[in-house]
mmCIF file of C-alpha atoms in Angstrom:
data_model
loop_
_atom_site.group_PDB
_atom_site.id
_atom_site.type_symbol
_atom_site.label_atom_id
_atom_site.label_comp_id
_atom_site.label_asym_id
_atom_site.label_seq_id
_atom_site.Cartn_x
_atom_site.Cartn_y
_atom_site.Cartn_z
ATOM 1 C CA MET A 888 -5.094 -49.341 25.959
ATOM 2 C CA ASN A 889 -3.063 -52.318 24.868
ATOM 3 C CA ASP A 890 -2.481 -54.519 27.912
ATOM 4 C CA VAL A 891 0.214 -56.578 26.178
ATOM 5 C CA ALA A 892 2.246 -53.593 24.928
ATOM 6 C CA GLN A 893 5.699 -53.352 26.449
ATOM 7 C CA PRO A 894 6.459 -50.055 28.233
ATOM 8 C CA LEU A 895 9.190 -47.921 26.735
ATOM 9 C CA THR A 896 12.419 -48.417 28.671
ATOM 10 C CA ILE A 897 14.836 -45.649 29.602
ATOM 11 C CA TYR A 898 17.443 -47.171 27.281
ATOM 12 C CA GLU A 899 15.039 -47.361 24.349
ATOM 13 C CA ALA A 900 14.017 -43.727 24.877
ATOM 14 C CA GLU A 901 17.698 -42.708 24.956
ATOM 15 C CA ALA A 902 18.390 -44.650 21.743
ATOM 16 C CA MET A 903 15.395 -43.026 20.051
ATOM 17 C CA ARG A 904 16.474 -39.525 21.118
ATOM 18 C CA ALA A 905 19.977 -40.200 19.777
ATOM 19 C CA SER A 906 18.745 -41.197 16.308
ATOM 20 C CA PRO A 907 18.011 -38.287 13.935
ATOM 21 C CA GLU A 908 16.023 -40.651 11.695
ATOM 22 C CA VAL A 909 13.834 -41.842 14.564
ATOM 23 C CA MET A 910 13.297 -38.299 15.818
ATOM 24 C CA LYS A 911 12.298 -37.217 12.314
ATOM 25 C CA ARG A 912 9.683 -39.987 12.353
ATOM 26 C CA VAL A 913 8.493 -38.958 15.823
ATOM 27 C CA VAL A 914 7.898 -35.402 14.586
ATOM 28 C CA LEU A 915 6.138 -36.754 11.479
ATOM 29 C CA SER A 916 3.897 -38.911 13.706
ATOM 30 C CA TYR A 917 3.189 -35.894 15.893
ATOM 31 C CA ARG A 918 2.182 -33.882 12.815
ATOM 32 C CA MET A 919 -0.167 -36.686 11.777
ATOM 33 C CA MET A 920 -1.841 -36.800 15.188
ATOM 34 C CA LEU A 921 -2.172 -33.028 15.292
ATOM 35 C CA ASP A 922 -3.858 -33.154 11.889
ATOM 36 C CA PHE A 923 -6.223 -35.843 13.178
ATOM 37 C CA TYR A 924 -7.238 -33.449 15.971
ATOM 38 C CA GLY A 925 -7.568 -30.416 13.656
ATOM 39 C CA LEU A 926 -4.234 -28.812 14.501
ATOM 40 C CA GLN A 927 -0.929 -28.229 12.743
ATOM 41 C CA LEU A 928 2.682 -27.853 13.835
ATOM 42 C CA ASP A 929 3.764 -24.400 12.673
ATOM 43 C CA ASP A 930 7.387 -24.466 13.821
ATOM 44 C CA GLU A 931 9.463 -27.581 14.537
ATOM 45 C CA GLU A 932 12.002 -25.544 16.526
ATOM 46 C CA THR A 933 9.558 -23.976 18.992
ATOM 47 C CA GLY A 934 6.679 -26.458 18.787
ATOM 48 C CA THR A 935 4.152 -23.716 17.981
ATOM 49 C CA VAL A 936 0.747 -25.203 17.147
ATOM 50 C CA SER A 937 -2.345 -23.675 15.538
ATOM 51 C CA ARG A 938 -5.653 -24.675 13.982
ATOM 52 C CA ALA A 939 -5.454 -26.615 10.728
ATOM 53 C CA PRO A 940 -7.703 -25.670 7.801
ATOM 54 C CA SER A 941 -9.928 -28.676 8.600
ATOM 55 C CA TYR A 942 -10.272 -27.811 12.293
ATOM 56 C CA GLU A 943 -14.051 -27.298 12.534
ATOM 57 C CA ARG A 944 -15.070 -30.874 11.750
ATOM 58 C CA ARG A 945 -12.105 -32.289 13.693
ATOM 59 C CA PHE A 946 -12.817 -30.149 16.765
ATOM 60 C CA PHE A 947 -16.466 -31.245 16.707
ATOM 61 C CA GLU A 948 -15.315 -34.886 16.811
ATOM 62 C CA LEU A 949 -12.651 -34.187 19.437
ATOM 63 C CA ASN A 950 -15.106 -32.333 21.659
ATOM 64 C CA ASN A 951 -17.476 -35.319 21.568
ATOM 65 C CA SER A 952 -14.958 -38.203 21.621
ATOM 66 C CA PHE A 953 -13.655 -38.372 25.162
ATOM 67 C CA HIS A 954 -11.449 -41.408 24.498
ATOM 68 C CA ASN A 955 -9.131 -39.096 22.531
ATOM 69 C CA TYR A 956 -8.292 -37.148 25.691
ATOM 70 C CA LEU A 957 -6.371 -40.129 27.080
ATOM 71 C CA ARG A 958 -4.475 -40.322 23.776
ATOM 72 C CA ILE A 959 -3.548 -36.663 24.075
ATOM 73 C CA THR A 960 -2.225 -37.303 27.593
ATOM 74 C CA ARG A 961 -0.076 -40.142 26.238
ATOM 75 C CA ILE A 962 1.157 -37.956 23.371
ATOM 76 C CA LEU A 963 2.206 -35.248 25.837
ATOM 77 C CA LYS A 964 4.019 -37.782 28.021
ATOM 78 C CA SER A 965 5.729 -39.332 24.984
ATOM 79 C CA LEU A 966 6.953 -35.950 23.767
ATOM 80 C CA GLY A 967 8.717 -35.461 27.095
ATOM 81 C CA GLU A 968 10.241 -38.941 27.125
ATOM 82 C CA LEU A 969 11.541 -38.491 23.586
ATOM 83 C CA GLY A 970 13.295 -35.159 24.147
ATOM 84 C CA LEU A 971 10.544 -32.863 22.840
ATOM 85 C CA GLU A 972 9.455 -31.395 26.166
ATOM 86 C CA HIS A 973 9.393 -27.952 24.539
ATOM 87 C CA TYR A 974 6.536 -29.147 22.273
ATOM 88 C CA LYS A 975 4.227 -29.740 25.236
ATOM 89 C CA LEU A 976 3.572 -26.178 26.421
ATOM 90 C CA PRO A 977 2.472 -24.846 23.002
ATOM 91 C CA LEU A 978 0.028 -27.743 22.631
ATOM 92 C CA VAL A 979 -1.407 -27.277 26.122
ATOM 93 C CA ARG A 980 -1.755 -23.523 25.569
ATOM 94 C CA CYS A 981 -3.490 -24.138 22.235
ATOM 95 C CA PHE A 982 -6.000 -26.451 23.913
ATOM 96 C CA ALA A 983 -6.495 -23.933 26.741
ATOM 97 C CA TYR A 984 -7.296 -21.229 24.201
ATOM 98 C CA GLU A 985 -9.812 -23.495 22.447
ATOM 99 C CA VAL A 986 -11.439 -24.527 25.734
ATOM 100 C CA TYR A 987 -11.733 -21.117 27.387
ATOM 101 C CA GLN A 988 -11.534 -18.373 24.788
ATOM 102 C CA ALA A 989 -12.757 -19.854 21.509
ATOM 103 C CA GLY A 990 -15.190 -22.222 23.244
ATOM 104 C CA THR A 991 -14.634 -24.916 20.613
ATOM 105 C CA LEU A 992 -13.522 -27.686 23.014
ATOM 106 C CA PRO A 993 -15.457 -27.140 26.255
ATOM 107 C CA ASN A 994 -15.620 -30.878 27.000
ATOM 108 C CA ALA A 995 -11.811 -31.041 27.167
ATOM 109 C CA GLU A 996 -11.655 -28.752 30.228
ATOM 110 C CA GLY A 997 -11.399 -31.586 32.753
ATOM 111 C CA SER A 998 -8.576 -33.328 30.913
ATOM 112 C CA LEU A 999 -6.770 -30.032 30.352
ATOM 113 C CA CYS A 1000 -6.746 -29.146 34.042
ATOM 114 C CA ASP A 1001 -6.460 -32.623 35.581
ATOM 115 C CA TYR A 1002 -4.055 -34.312 33.161
ATOM 116 C CA TRP A 1003 -2.491 -32.108 30.481
ATOM 117 C CA LEU A 1004 -1.266 -29.301 32.747
ATOM 118 C CA PRO A 1005 0.293 -31.705 35.288
ATOM 119 C CA VAL A 1006 2.316 -33.563 32.625
ATOM 120 C CA LEU A 1007 4.328 -30.418 31.925
ATOM 121 C CA ARG A 1008 7.589 -31.395 33.657
ATOM 122 C CA VAL A 1009 9.307 -28.030 33.513
ATOM 123 C CA GLU A 1010 8.032 -26.039 36.475
ATOM 124 C CA ASP A 1011 8.196 -22.696 34.635
ATOM 125 C CA ASP A 1012 6.109 -24.167 31.798
ATOM 126 C CA ARG A 1013 3.553 -25.585 34.231
ATOM 127 C CA THR A 1014 3.316 -22.244 36.048
ATOM 128 C CA SER A 1015 3.032 -20.351 32.772
ATOM 129 C CA ALA A 1016 0.282 -22.675 31.516
ATOM 130 C CA ARG A 1017 -1.673 -22.430 34.774
ATOM 131 C CA LYS A 1018 -1.476 -18.619 34.686
ATOM 132 C CA PHE A 1019 -2.593 -18.698 31.047
ATOM 133 C CA VAL A 1020 -5.590 -20.914 31.908
ATOM 134 C CA GLU A 1021 -6.542 -18.762 34.891
ATOM 135 C CA ALA A 1022 -6.345 -15.560 32.853
ATOM 136 C CA LEU A 1023 -8.488 -17.089 30.098
ATOM 137 C CA ARG A 1024 -11.023 -18.219 32.706
ATOM 138 C CA GLN A 1025 -11.222 -14.630 33.917
ATOM 139 C CA GLY A 1026 -11.924 -13.358 30.416
ATOM 140 C CA GLU A 1027 -8.526 -11.964 29.418
ATOM 141 C CA SER A 1028 -7.566 -12.475 25.785
ATOM 142 C CA GLY A 1029 -4.888 -14.999 24.913
ATOM 143 C CA SER A 1030 -2.693 -12.355 23.283
ATOM 144 C CA GLU A 1031 -2.697 -10.202 26.455
ATOM 145 C CA VAL A 1032 -1.625 -13.186 28.529
ATOM 146 C CA GLU A 1033 1.083 -14.173 26.043
ATOM 147 C CA ARG A 1034 2.574 -10.659 26.053
ATOM 148 C CA GLU A 1035 2.617 -10.628 29.860
ATOM 149 C CA ASP A 1036 4.110 -14.118 29.948
ATOM 150 C CA GLU A 1037 6.799 -13.199 27.399
ATOM 151 C CA GLY A 1038 7.693 -10.131 29.472
ATOM 152 C CA SER A 1039 8.193 -12.198 32.604
ATOM 153 C CA ARG A 1040 10.291 -14.699 30.635
ATOM 154 C CA LEU A 1041 12.531 -11.906 29.382
ATOM 155 C CA ARG A 1042 12.926 -10.575 32.931
ATOM 156 C CA SER A 1043 13.970 -14.019 34.164
ATOM 157 C CA LEU A 1044 16.633 -14.659 31.532
ATOM 158 C CA SER A 1045 19.339 -14.105 34.107
ATOM 159 C CA GLY A 1046 17.912 -17.063 36.100
ATOM 160 C CA ASN A 1047 17.870 -20.734 35.156
ATOM 161 C CA ALA A 1048 18.155 -21.654 31.490
ATOM 162 C CA SER A 1049 15.130 -23.172 29.806
ATOM 163 C CA GLU A 1050 15.143 -26.824 28.793
ATOM 164 C CA LYS A 1051 15.463 -25.706 25.158
ATOM 165 C CA ASP A 1052 18.549 -23.635 26.043
ATOM 166 C CA ALA A 1053 19.978 -26.551 28.007
ATOM 167 C CA HIS A 1054 19.440 -28.766 24.967
ATOM 168 C CA LYS A 1055 21.286 -26.268 22.736
ATOM 169 C CA VAL A 1056 24.196 -26.151 25.179
ATOM 170 C CA GLY A 1057 24.265 -29.962 25.198
ATOM 171 C CA VAL A 1058 24.433 -30.009 21.401
ATOM 172 C CA MET A 1059 27.257 -27.440 21.454
ATOM 173 C CA LEU A 1060 29.162 -29.539 24.001
ATOM 174 C CA ASP A 1061 28.686 -32.693 21.922
ATOM 175 C CA HIS A 1062 29.951 -30.852 18.838
ATOM 176 C CA ALA A 1063 32.951 -29.488 20.724
ATOM 177 C CA LYS A 1064 33.733 -32.929 22.181
ATOM 178 C CA ALA A 1065 33.657 -34.425 18.713
ATOM 179 C CA LYS A 1066 36.198 -31.830 17.577
ATOM 180 C CA ALA A 1067 38.449 -32.072 20.619
ATOM 181 C CA GLY A 1068 38.037 -35.556 22.013
ATOM 182 C CA ASP A 1069 36.784 -36.187 25.539
ATOM 183 C CA GLY A 1070 39.061 -33.664 27.249
ATOM 184 C CA ILE A 1071 36.615 -30.725 27.173
ATOM 185 C CA SER A 1072 34.794 -29.049 29.981
ATOM 186 C CA PRO A 1073 31.631 -26.906 29.836
ATOM 187 C CA ASP A 1074 33.622 -23.748 30.600
ATOM 188 C CA GLN A 1075 35.454 -24.172 27.275
ATOM 189 C CA VAL A 1076 32.233 -23.506 25.328
ATOM 190 C CA ASN A 1077 31.139 -19.890 25.137
ATOM 191 C CA VAL A 1078 27.551 -18.654 24.826
ATOM 192 C CA ASN A 1079 27.894 -18.069 21.082
ATOM 193 C CA GLY A 1080 28.233 -21.817 20.535
ATOM 194 C CA GLU A 1081 31.944 -21.727 19.736
ATOM 195 C CA TRP A 1082 34.552 -23.926 21.316
ATOM 196 C CA ASP A 1083 37.123 -21.940 23.266
ATOM 197 C CA GLY A 1084 39.668 -24.746 23.595
ATOM 198 C CA GLY A 1085 41.660 -23.952 20.449
ATOM 199 C CA GLU A 1086 42.237 -26.236 17.455
#
């Protein structure tokens, strides 16, 4: 840790989230760190993560370099602060798979359960990840758990919107406000992302 580093302020985080150039650099930095750990970002929209071609050597180092676990915790927290909360669950699930099913990162189990799961801010994500970990501990395959989890997500679509959906609605509102000025309300934007307030 750097004792003289200044903590990120709320205003700085907001300014970073508002800058497409900064966010592009954040994603690039995330890709670089994933590569360092033997992983790759497969989809920038969903945050899906998988093993990189060089994973074996990197996983060996990660499994035996405990100081990296604190870095991973900080990466997860930073993703949330910088508007990429939806990147956290895929990363945690990937680590859970490697810890429990593949057996490639057994030394990361403590950090996974004590630090990485709790930093998931969205309650549905935290619940999903805990169920995933528990199922893997009991010997179920990751694909079985994912299918079950996807089914329960589909059943709950009539409930609260996900953070990703909320973000999309926010973007639609911002776009509509830009077209119409500040006199727009959320009920003027329909679910197809079109502004209903006329031209």
